[in-house]
Coordinates of C-alpha atoms in Angstrom, one line a residue:
Chain A
X24 CA 26.2 -9.5 26.6
X25 CA 28.3 -7.6 24.2
X26 CA 26.5 -6.5 21.1
X27 CA 27.5 -4.8 17.8
X28 CA 27.0 -1.0 17.9
X29 CA 26.7 -0.9 21.6
X30 CA 29.3 1.7 22.3
X31 CA 27.7 5.0 23.5
X32 CA 29.2 7.0 20.6
X33 CA 27.9 4.8 17.8
X34 CA 24.6 4.6 19.5
X35 CA 24.2 8.3 19.9
X36 CA 25.1 9.0 16.3
X37 CA 22.8 6.4 14.9
X38 CA 19.8 7.3 17.1
X39 CA 20.5 11.0 16.3
X40 CA 20.5 10.3 12.5
X41 CA 17.4 8.3 12.7
X42 CA 15.5 11.0 14.6
X43 CA 16.8 13.7 12.4
X44 CA 15.8 12.1 9.1
X45 CA 12.5 10.9 10.5
X46 CA 11.7 14.4 11.6
X47 CA 12.7 15.8 8.2
X48 CA 10.9 13.3 6.0
X49 CA 7.9 12.2 8.1
X50 CA 7.2 14.6 10.9
X51 CA 7.8 17.9 9.0
X52 CA 5.2 17.0 6.3
X53 CA 2.7 16.0 8.9
X54 CA 3.1 19.3 10.8
X55 CA 3.0 21.2 7.6
X56 CA -0.5 19.8 6.7
X57 CA -2.0 21.2 9.9
X58 CA 0.0 24.4 9.8
X59 CA -1.3 25.1 6.3
X60 CA -4.9 24.2 7.3
X61 CA -4.9 26.7 10.2
X62 CA -2.8 29.3 8.4
X63 CA -5.7 31.7 8.2
X64 CA -7.1 31.0 11.6
X65 CA -9.6 28.7 13.2
X66 CA -12.6 30.5 11.8
X67 CA -11.4 30.1 8.2
X68 CA -10.8 26.4 8.9
X69 CA -14.4 26.0 9.9
X70 CA -15.6 28.1 7.0
X71 CA -13.6 25.9 4.6
X72 CA -14.8 22.7 6.3
X73 CA -18.5 23.7 6.1
X74 CA -18.2 24.6 2.4
X75 CA -21.0 22.9 0.5
X76 CA -18.7 21.0 -1.9
X77 CA -16.4 19.9 0.9
X78 CA -19.3 18.5 2.8
X79 CA -20.6 16.7 -0.3
X80 CA -17.1 15.2 -0.8
X81 CA -16.9 14.0 2.8
X82 CA -20.3 12.4 2.4
X83 CA -19.4 10.6 -0.8
X84 CA -16.1 9.4 0.6
X85 CA -17.8 7.9 3.7
X86 CA -20.5 6.4 1.5
X87 CA -17.8 4.7 -0.7
X88 CA -16.0 3.4 2.3
X89 CA -19.2 2.1 3.9
X90 CA -19.9 0.0 0.8
X91 CA -16.3 -1.1 0.3
X92 CA -15.6 -2.3 3.8
X93 CA -18.3 -5.0 4.2
X94 CA -17.6 -6.5 0.7
X95 CA -13.8 -6.8 1.4
X96 CA -14.4 -8.0 4.9
X97 CA -16.6 -10.9 3.8
X98 CA -14.2 -11.7 0.9
X99 CA -11.1 -11.5 3.2
X100 CA -12.6 -13.8 5.8
X101 CA -13.6 -16.4 3.2
X102 CA -10.1 -16.2 1.5
X103 CA -8.3 -16.5 4.8
X104 CA -10.5 -19.4 5.9
X105 CA -9.9 -21.2 2.5
X106 CA -6.1 -20.9 2.4
X107 CA -5.4 -21.5 6.1
X108 CA -7.8 -24.3 6.8
X109 CA -7.6 -26.4 3.7
X110 CA -4.8 -27.9 1.6
X111 CA -5.6 -27.9 -2.2
X112 CA -3.8 -27.4 -5.4
X113 CA -3.5 -23.8 -6.4
X114 CA -3.5 -22.5 -2.9
X115 CA -0.2 -20.6 -3.4
X116 CA -1.5 -19.2 -6.7
X117 CA -4.5 -17.8 -5.0
X118 CA -2.3 -16.0 -2.4
X119 CA -0.2 -14.5 -5.2
X120 CA -3.3 -13.4 -7.2
X121 CA -4.6 -11.5 -4.2
X122 CA -1.5 -9.3 -4.2
X123 CA -2.1 -8.0 -7.7
X124 CA -3.7 -4.8 -6.5
X125 CA -0.5 -4.0 -4.6
X126 CA 1.6 -4.3 -7.7
X127 CA -0.8 -2.6 -10.2
X128 CA -0.4 1.2 -10.5
X129 CA -3.6 2.8 -9.4
X130 CA -4.0 4.6 -12.7
X131 CA -3.8 1.2 -14.5
X132 CA -6.4 -0.1 -12.1
X133 CA -8.7 2.7 -12.9
X134 CA -8.1 2.3 -16.6
X135 CA -9.0 -1.4 -16.8
X136 CA -12.3 -0.7 -15.0
X137 CA -13.0 2.2 -17.4
X138 CA -12.3 -0.2 -20.3
X139 CA -14.7 -2.8 -19.0
X140 CA -17.6 -0.7 -17.7
X141 CA -17.2 2.4 -19.9
X142 CA -19.6 3.1 -22.7
X143 CA -17.3 1.2 -25.2
X144 CA -16.5 -1.6 -22.9
X145 CA -17.7 -5.3 -22.9
X146 CA -20.1 -4.8 -20.0
X147 CA -20.5 -1.1 -20.2
X148 CA -22.1 -1.1 -23.7
X149 CA -24.8 -3.5 -22.5
X150 CA -25.3 -1.4 -19.3
X151 CA -25.5 1.8 -21.3
X152 CA -28.2 0.4 -23.5
X153 CA -30.2 -0.3 -20.3
X154 CA -29.5 3.3 -19.0
X155 CA -27.2 2.1 -16.2
X156 CA -24.2 4.3 -15.7
X157 CA -21.2 2.9 -13.7
X158 CA -18.3 5.0 -14.9
X159 CA -18.2 8.7 -13.9
X160 CA -20.7 7.9 -11.2
X161 CA -20.5 6.5 -7.7
X162 CA -20.7 2.8 -8.6
X163 CA -17.5 3.1 -10.6
X164 CA -15.7 4.7 -7.6
X165 CA -16.9 1.9 -5.4
X166 CA -15.8 -0.8 -7.8
X167 CA -12.2 0.5 -8.2
X168 CA -12.0 1.1 -4.4
X169 CA -13.0 -2.5 -3.8
X170 CA -10.2 -3.5 -6.3
X171 CA -7.4 -1.5 -4.6
X172 CA -8.4 -2.4 -1.0
X173 CA -9.3 -6.1 -1.4
X174 CA -6.0 -7.5 -0.1
X175 CA -5.9 -5.8 3.3
X176 CA -8.3 -7.9 5.4
X177 CA -6.9 -11.2 4.0
X178 CA -3.3 -10.0 4.5
X179 CA -3.9 -9.4 8.2
X180 CA -5.8 -12.6 8.8
X181 CA -3.8 -15.2 6.9
X182 CA -0.5 -15.1 9.0
X183 CA -2.5 -15.1 12.2
X184 CA -4.8 -17.9 11.3
X185 CA -1.9 -19.9 10.0
X186 CA 0.0 -19.5 13.3
X187 CA -3.1 -20.4 15.4
X188 CA -3.8 -23.6 13.4
X189 CA -7.1 -25.4 13.1
X190 CA -7.1 -27.5 16.2
X191 CA -9.6 -25.5 18.2
X192 CA -12.0 -25.4 15.3
X193 CA -11.6 -29.1 14.6
X194 CA -12.4 -29.9 18.3
X195 CA -15.5 -27.8 18.0
X196 CA -16.6 -29.7 14.9
X197 CA -15.9 -33.0 16.5
X198 CA -18.1 -31.9 19.4
X199 CA -20.9 -31.4 16.9
X200 CA -20.9 -27.6 16.3
X201 CA -22.2 -26.4 13.0
X202 CA -19.9 -24.4 10.6
X203 CA -21.5 -21.1 11.5
X204 CA -21.3 -21.8 15.2
X205 CA -17.6 -22.8 14.9
X206 CA -16.8 -19.5 13.1
X207 CA -18.8 -17.3 15.4
X208 CA -17.8 -18.9 18.8
X209 CA -14.3 -20.2 18.1
X210 CA -12.7 -18.5 15.1
X211 CA -14.1 -15.0 15.4
X212 CA -12.9 -14.4 19.1
X213 CA -9.4 -15.5 18.0
X214 CA -9.1 -13.2 15.0
X215 CA -11.3 -10.2 16.0
X216 CA -8.4 -7.8 16.6
X217 CA -6.6 -8.7 13.4
X218 CA -9.9 -8.4 11.6
X219 CA -10.5 -5.0 13.1
X220 CA -7.0 -3.8 12.0
X221 CA -7.7 -5.2 8.5
X222 CA -10.9 -3.1 8.4
X223 CA -9.1 0.0 9.7
X224 CA -6.5 -0.4 6.9
X225 CA -9.1 -1.0 4.3
X226 CA -10.9 2.1 5.5
X227 CA -7.7 4.3 5.4
X228 CA -7.0 3.2 1.9
X229 CA -10.6 3.4 0.7
X230 CA -11.0 6.9 2.0
X231 CA -7.6 8.1 0.6
X232 CA -7.5 6.4 -2.9
X233 CA -6.6 8.9 -5.5
X234 CA -5.2 7.6 -8.8
X235 CA -7.7 4.9 -9.5
X236 CA -10.7 7.0 -8.4
X237 CA -9.5 10.0 -10.4
X238 CA -9.6 7.9 -13.6
X239 CA -13.2 6.7 -13.2
X240 CA -14.8 9.6 -11.3
X241 CA -15.2 12.5 -13.7
X242 CA -14.7 14.8 -10.7
X243 CA -18.1 16.5 -10.8
X244 CA -18.2 18.9 -7.9
X245 CA -20.8 17.9 -5.4
X246 CA -21.5 14.7 -7.2
X247 CA -18.6 12.4 -7.9
X248 CA -15.9 14.3 -6.1
X249 CA -14.3 12.3 -3.3
X250 CA -12.3 14.0 -0.6
X251 CA -8.8 13.3 -2.1
X252 CA -10.1 14.5 -5.5
X253 CA -11.5 17.6 -3.8
X254 CA -8.1 18.2 -2.3
X255 CA -6.6 18.2 -5.8
X256 CA -9.4 20.5 -7.1
X257 CA -8.9 23.1 -4.4
X258 CA -5.2 23.0 -4.8
X259 CA -5.3 23.6 -8.5
X260 CA -7.8 26.5 -7.9
X261 CA -4.9 28.0 -5.8
X262 CA -7.1 27.7 -2.7
X263 CA -4.2 26.3 -0.7
X264 CA -5.8 26.7 2.8
X265 CA -9.0 25.0 1.6
X266 CA -7.0 22.1 0.1
X267 CA -5.1 21.6 3.3
X268 CA -8.3 21.8 5.3
X269 CA -9.6 18.8 3.4
X270 CA -6.1 17.2 3.6
X271 CA -6.1 17.7 7.4
X272 CA -9.2 15.6 7.7
X273 CA -7.6 12.8 5.7
X274 CA -4.4 13.2 7.8
X275 CA -6.5 12.8 11.0
X276 CA -7.9 9.5 9.6
X277 CA -4.3 8.4 8.9
X278 CA -3.2 9.3 12.5
X279 CA -6.1 7.4 13.8
X280 CA -5.0 4.4 11.8
X281 CA -1.4 4.6 13.2
X282 CA -2.8 5.0 16.7
X283 CA -5.0 1.9 16.3
X284 CA -2.0 -0.1 15.1
X285 CA 0.2 1.0 18.0
X286 CA -2.6 0.1 20.4
X287 CA -3.1 -3.3 19.0
X288 CA 0.6 -4.1 19.0
X289 CA 0.9 -2.9 22.6
X290 CA -2.0 -5.1 23.5
X291 CA -0.4 -8.1 21.7
X292 CA 3.0 -7.7 23.5
X293 CA 1.3 -7.3 26.8
X294 CA -0.6 -10.5 26.3
X295 CA 2.5 -12.3 25.2
X296 CA 4.4 -11.1 28.3
X297 CA 1.5 -12.2 30.5
X298 CA 1.3 -15.7 29.0
Chain B
X4 CA -28.4 -38.1 5.1
X5 CA -27.0 -35.1 3.2
X6 CA -24.6 -34.4 5.9
X7 CA -23.2 -37.9 5.9
X8 CA -22.9 -37.9 2.1
X9 CA -20.9 -34.7 2.1
X10 CA -18.7 -35.9 4.9
X11 CA -17.7 -39.1 3.1
X12 CA -17.2 -37.1 -0.2
X13 CA -14.7 -34.8 1.4
X14 CA -11.1 -36.0 1.8
X15 CA -10.4 -37.4 5.3
X16 CA -8.2 -34.4 6.1
X17 CA -11.1 -32.0 5.7
X18 CA -12.7 -32.1 9.1
X19 CA -13.7 -28.4 8.9
X20 CA -16.8 -27.3 7.0
X21 CA -17.0 -24.6 4.4
X22 CA -14.5 -25.7 1.8
X23 CA -16.9 -25.5 -1.1
X24 CA -18.5 -22.2 0.0
X25 CA -15.2 -20.4 0.7
X26 CA -13.7 -21.7 -2.6
X27 CA -16.8 -20.6 -4.5
X28 CA -16.9 -17.1 -2.9
X29 CA -13.1 -16.6 -3.4
X30 CA -13.0 -17.7 -7.0
X31 CA -16.0 -15.6 -7.9
X32 CA -14.6 -12.5 -6.3
X33 CA -11.1 -13.0 -7.8
X34 CA -12.6 -13.6 -11.3
X35 CA -15.0 -10.7 -11.2
X36 CA -12.9 -8.1 -9.3
X37 CA -9.3 -8.9 -10.3
X38 CA -9.1 -10.9 -13.5
X39 CA -12.1 -9.8 -15.6
X40 CA -11.1 -6.1 -15.6
X41 CA -7.5 -7.1 -16.6
X42 CA -8.8 -9.0 -19.6
X43 CA -10.4 -5.8 -20.9
X44 CA -6.9 -4.6 -21.5
X45 CA -6.2 -7.5 -23.8
X46 CA -9.5 -6.9 -25.6
X47 CA -8.6 -3.3 -26.1
X48 CA -5.1 -4.2 -27.5
X49 CA -6.2 -7.0 -29.7
X50 CA -7.2 -4.5 -32.4
X51 CA -3.7 -3.3 -32.8
X52 CA -1.0 -4.7 -35.1
X53 CA 2.3 -5.3 -33.5
X54 CA 3.9 -2.4 -35.4
X55 CA 1.2 0.0 -34.2
X56 CA 1.6 -1.2 -30.7
X57 CA 5.4 -0.8 -30.9
X58 CA 5.0 2.7 -32.3
X59 CA 2.9 3.8 -29.4
X60 CA 5.0 2.4 -26.6
X61 CA 8.3 3.7 -28.2
X62 CA 7.1 7.2 -29.0
X63 CA 9.7 9.8 -27.8
X64 CA 7.7 11.4 -25.1
X65 CA 6.6 8.0 -23.7
X66 CA 10.2 6.7 -23.7
X67 CA 11.3 9.8 -21.9
X68 CA 8.7 9.1 -19.3
X69 CA 10.0 5.6 -18.8
X70 CA 13.5 7.0 -18.1
X71 CA 12.2 9.6 -15.7
X72 CA 10.1 7.1 -13.8
X73 CA 12.8 4.3 -13.6
X74 CA 15.5 6.8 -12.7
X75 CA 13.6 8.5 -9.9
X76 CA 12.2 5.2 -8.6
X77 CA 15.8 3.8 -8.5
X78 CA 17.0 6.8 -6.5
X79 CA 14.0 6.5 -4.2
X80 CA 14.5 2.8 -3.6
X81 CA 18.3 3.3 -2.9
X82 CA 17.5 6.1 -0.4
X83 CA 15.0 3.8 1.3
X84 CA 17.4 0.9 1.4
X85 CA 19.8 3.1 3.5
X86 CA 17.2 4.9 5.5
X87 CA 15.1 1.8 6.1
X88 CA 18.2 -0.2 7.3
X89 CA 19.1 2.6 9.7
X90 CA 15.6 2.9 11.1
X91 CA 15.2 -0.9 11.5
X92 CA 18.5 -1.1 13.3
X93 CA 17.8 1.8 15.6
X94 CA 14.2 0.6 16.4
X95 CA 15.3 -3.0 17.1
X96 CA 18.7 -2.5 18.8
X97 CA 18.4 0.6 21.0
X98 CA 16.1 1.9 23.7
X99 CA 15.4 5.6 23.9
X100 CA 12.6 7.9 24.8
X101 CA 10.0 8.4 22.0
X102 CA 10.9 5.1 20.4
X103 CA 7.3 3.8 20.2
X104 CA 6.3 7.1 18.6
X105 CA 9.1 6.9 16.1
X106 CA 8.1 3.3 15.3
X107 CA 4.4 4.3 14.8
X108 CA 5.5 7.2 12.6
X109 CA 7.2 4.8 10.1
X110 CA 3.8 3.7 8.8
X111 CA 2.6 7.2 8.1
X112 CA 3.3 7.0 4.3
X113 CA 1.0 4.0 4.0
X114 CA -1.8 5.6 6.0
X115 CA -1.6 9.0 4.5
X116 CA -3.5 9.4 1.2
X117 CA -1.1 10.0 -1.6
X118 CA -2.8 13.2 -2.8
X119 CA -2.3 14.6 0.7
X120 CA 1.4 13.6 0.6
X121 CA 1.6 15.2 -2.9
X122 CA 0.3 18.6 -2.1
X123 CA 2.2 18.7 1.2
X124 CA 5.6 17.9 -0.3
X125 CA 4.9 20.3 -3.2
X126 CA 4.1 23.1 -0.8
X127 CA 7.1 22.3 1.5
X128 CA 9.7 22.2 -1.3
X129 CA 8.3 24.9 -3.6
X130 CA 10.5 28.1 -3.7
X131 CA 8.6 29.8 -0.9
X132 CA 7.9 26.7 1.2
X133 CA 9.7 25.9 4.5
X134 CA 12.2 23.6 2.9
X135 CA 12.4 25.3 -0.5
X136 CA 13.5 28.6 1.2
X137 CA 16.3 26.8 2.9
X138 CA 17.5 24.9 -0.2
X139 CA 17.1 27.6 -2.8
X140 CA 20.1 29.7 -1.7
X141 CA 22.2 26.6 -1.9
X142 CA 21.2 26.3 -5.6
X143 CA 19.1 23.2 -4.9
X144 CA 15.7 23.0 -6.6
X145 CA 13.5 20.1 -5.6
X146 CA 9.9 21.0 -6.6
X147 CA 9.2 20.6 -10.4
X148 CA 12.4 18.7 -11.0
X149 CA 13.1 15.0 -11.1
X150 CA 14.6 15.3 -7.5
X151 CA 11.0 16.2 -6.4
X152 CA 9.7 13.1 -8.2
X153 CA 12.3 10.9 -6.4
X154 CA 11.4 12.6 -3.1
X155 CA 7.7 11.9 -3.5
X156 CA 8.4 8.3 -4.5
X157 CA 10.8 7.9 -1.6
X158 CA 8.2 9.2 0.9
X159 CA 5.4 6.9 -0.2
X160 CA 7.6 3.8 0.0
X161 CA 9.4 4.4 3.3
X162 CA 7.7 1.6 5.2
X163 CA 8.7 -1.2 2.9
X164 CA 12.4 -1.7 3.9
X165 CA 11.8 -0.8 7.5
X166 CA 9.0 -3.3 7.9
X167 CA 10.8 -6.2 6.0
X168 CA 14.2 -5.8 7.8
X169 CA 12.8 -5.2 11.3
X170 CA 11.5 -8.7 12.0
X171 CA 14.6 -10.4 10.6
X172 CA 16.8 -8.3 12.8
X173 CA 14.6 -9.0 15.8
X174 CA 14.9 -12.7 15.3
X175 CA 18.8 -12.6 15.2
X176 CA 20.2 -14.1 18.4
X177 CA 22.6 -12.0 20.4
X178 CA 25.2 -14.7 20.4
X179 CA 26.0 -13.9 16.8
X180 CA 27.2 -10.5 17.8
X181 CA 29.1 -11.8 20.7
X182 CA 30.9 -14.4 18.7
X183 CA 32.0 -11.9 16.1
X184 CA 33.2 -9.3 18.7
X185 CA 34.9 -11.9 20.8
X186 CA 36.9 -13.0 17.8
X187 CA 38.2 -9.5 17.6
X188 CA 36.1 -7.9 14.8
X189 CA 35.5 -4.2 14.9
X190 CA 31.9 -2.9 15.0
X191 CA 32.0 -1.9 11.3
X192 CA 33.5 -5.2 10.2
X193 CA 31.2 -7.4 12.3
X194 CA 28.2 -5.5 10.8
X195 CA 29.5 -5.9 7.3
X196 CA 30.6 -9.5 7.5
X197 CA 28.0 -11.0 10.0
X198 CA 24.9 -8.9 10.2
X199 CA 24.5 -7.6 6.6
X200 CA 24.7 -11.0 4.9
X201 CA 21.9 -12.2 7.3
X202 CA 19.7 -9.1 6.5
X203 CA 20.5 -9.2 2.7
X204 CA 17.4 -11.1 1.5
X205 CA 15.0 -8.9 3.5
X206 CA 16.8 -5.8 2.5
X207 CA 16.7 -6.7 -1.2
X208 CA 13.0 -7.7 -1.0
X209 CA 12.1 -4.5 0.8
X210 CA 14.0 -2.4 -1.7
X211 CA 12.5 -4.2 -4.6
X212 CA 9.0 -3.7 -3.2
X213 CA 9.7 0.0 -2.7
X214 CA 11.0 0.2 -6.3
X215 CA 7.8 -1.5 -7.7
X216 CA 5.6 0.8 -5.7
X217 CA 7.5 3.8 -6.9
X218 CA 7.1 2.8 -10.5
X219 CA 3.4 3.0 -10.2
X220 CA 3.1 6.0 -7.8
X221 CA 0.8 8.7 -9.1
X222 CA -1.0 10.8 -6.5
X223 CA 2.1 11.8 -4.6
X224 CA 4.2 12.6 -7.6
X225 CA 2.0 14.6 -10.0
X226 CA 1.8 17.7 -7.7
X227 CA 5.5 18.1 -7.2
X228 CA 6.6 16.9 -10.7
X229 CA 5.7 19.9 -12.7
X230 CA 4.8 17.5 -15.5
X231 CA 6.9 19.0 -18.3
X232 CA 6.8 16.7 -21.4
X233 CA 10.1 14.9 -22.0
X234 CA 11.5 16.1 -18.6
X235 CA 9.3 15.6 -15.6
X236 CA 6.5 13.4 -16.8
X237 CA 6.1 10.0 -15.2
X238 CA 4.6 7.0 -17.1
X239 CA 1.4 6.8 -14.9
X240 CA 0.8 10.4 -15.9
X241 CA 1.2 9.6 -19.6
X242 CA -1.6 7.0 -19.3
X243 CA -3.7 9.6 -17.6
X244 CA -3.0 12.2 -20.3
X245 CA -3.9 9.7 -23.1
X246 CA -7.2 9.0 -21.3
X247 CA -8.1 12.6 -21.1
X248 CA -7.6 12.8 -24.8
X249 CA -9.9 9.9 -25.2
X250 CA -7.1 7.9 -26.7
X251 CA -8.1 4.6 -24.9
X252 CA -5.9 2.5 -27.2
X253 CA -2.8 4.5 -26.5
X254 CA -3.5 4.5 -22.8
X255 CA -4.0 0.7 -22.8
X256 CA -0.8 0.1 -24.7
X257 CA 1.3 2.1 -22.2
X258 CA -0.6 0.6 -19.3
X259 CA 0.2 -2.9 -20.6
X260 CA 3.9 -2.1 -20.4
X261 CA 3.6 -0.8 -16.9
X262 CA 1.5 -3.8 -15.8
X263 CA 3.9 -6.3 -17.4
X264 CA 7.0 -4.8 -15.8
X265 CA 5.5 -4.5 -12.3
X266 CA 4.0 -8.1 -12.4
X267 CA 7.3 -9.4 -13.7
X268 CA 9.3 -7.7 -11.0
X269 CA 6.9 -9.0 -8.3
X270 CA 7.3 -12.5 -9.7
X271 CA 11.1 -12.3 -9.7
X272 CA 11.1 -11.0 -6.1
X273 CA 8.8 -13.8 -5.0
X274 CA 10.9 -16.5 -6.7
X275 CA 14.1 -15.0 -5.4
X276 CA 12.7 -14.8 -1.9
X277 CA 11.4 -18.4 -2.1
X278 CA 14.8 -19.6 -3.1
X279 CA 16.5 -17.8 -0.3
X280 CA 14.0 -19.0 2.3
X281 CA 14.6 -22.6 1.1
X282 CA 18.3 -22.1 1.5
X283 CA 17.9 -20.8 5.0
X284 CA 15.4 -23.4 6.3
X285 CA 15.3 -26.4 4.1
X286 CA 18.6 -27.0 2.3
X287 CA 21.9 -27.9 3.8
X288 CA 23.3 -24.6 2.6

């Protein structure tokens, strides 16, 4: 069949342009991160990596992600179950509300949490009088991270669960299965890969969040400094190699995320072709 | 007994359990995590008179930051409309070695932390960076100018257009091409008259999303922007600066403008898209 843009010349020019611009805008920055990180040799890379404050930043970042993921996982599953399995007024509104974190600038997200939980805030004032500190401490970082990453799991699950429909689950209920059994034995096996990718995306964003976290963190070295904030700190100290060492770690997580997506897509097309 | 009562209470359509529980969990989460913090902005601003509010959001340096932000975001979105269209076309229509890798690479800006993107672009395009060294002799300065801001915004929003146009292009039947070409249209004409109108809604949506994202971008921009008042300061940074001066009211006022504009744009995009989808699927169009 004859298709538009099929002539060898058009095709060569367009593929060439696509590869050139992708190399310039995407590949080059990626290569630059690792080139800068290893600019002073492998030994320096290890020395930078095992720096006390870098290790503390890695620890805090992992801790924040470990708290954020389960919360958003549970919420995402409940939301997806709600909007794909039941019809009720306000269903569309819920789906629109959940996109708010995508539209809100991260700095604004950090600001509204600071206003609420900061010393002068509605809740913060009360907490302060009970000696509980949320802002400029790890709980604040966890809260804003939950805010910015809450749509990811639901966003992955909703289209899939909508496409699959509720028939299998309804059959299970008719056969007398309890709600939990239906979810565990019928729903979960169907959605596990999308759920996994949702978690990987949540993790990538949680680990890398900068704007919102920088508003509420206070950036105390070794205490409230996450890895992206540590990157900024080192960069502003003119420790470029150190900054790019931390950046390379974050870039590795990003590459892992891309690889996971490619693998899951490859798996899906293989199953489609087999079916 | 309880079970029977709850079954009869539910509408006949609801065979599946868990409506009450999932509704409860979802509403609680959305109220506490999303809505309650946003109300604090209203609380903070309620102490201001309209004149005071207006004075803060129309101060010279702040207005300059709106112009820088909107201008750079518009350039970034336009770049992405062209680049995204090219990438979607090439990834859907052609087979070539390395295609899967190229496809995977498109998502890099979403996966890569914005601060990492920021320091990398700033280093690449500074006067002694790889790209900066190439561009400087040509009299082209990117780092610490608004071009750098547009570049950083463009980078972080690359996936939007590609990923909205790609599925629409995949779903287009080959017969459309064939019909146009058989009737004697040239490649360029067939693309403009047949393919482009079909892709238009996805292209506008993707470009709009890229624009909204660019308006709020912070981490990637501040490293390359130079942050000169009146010249290369973006609005997100203005909020950040006010916060560092403990001017919470000023920060909130500017934030309310940013928030209103981005929510409004998102709403317009949603409505526009909804209208178009209805025209494509539902109406007689």
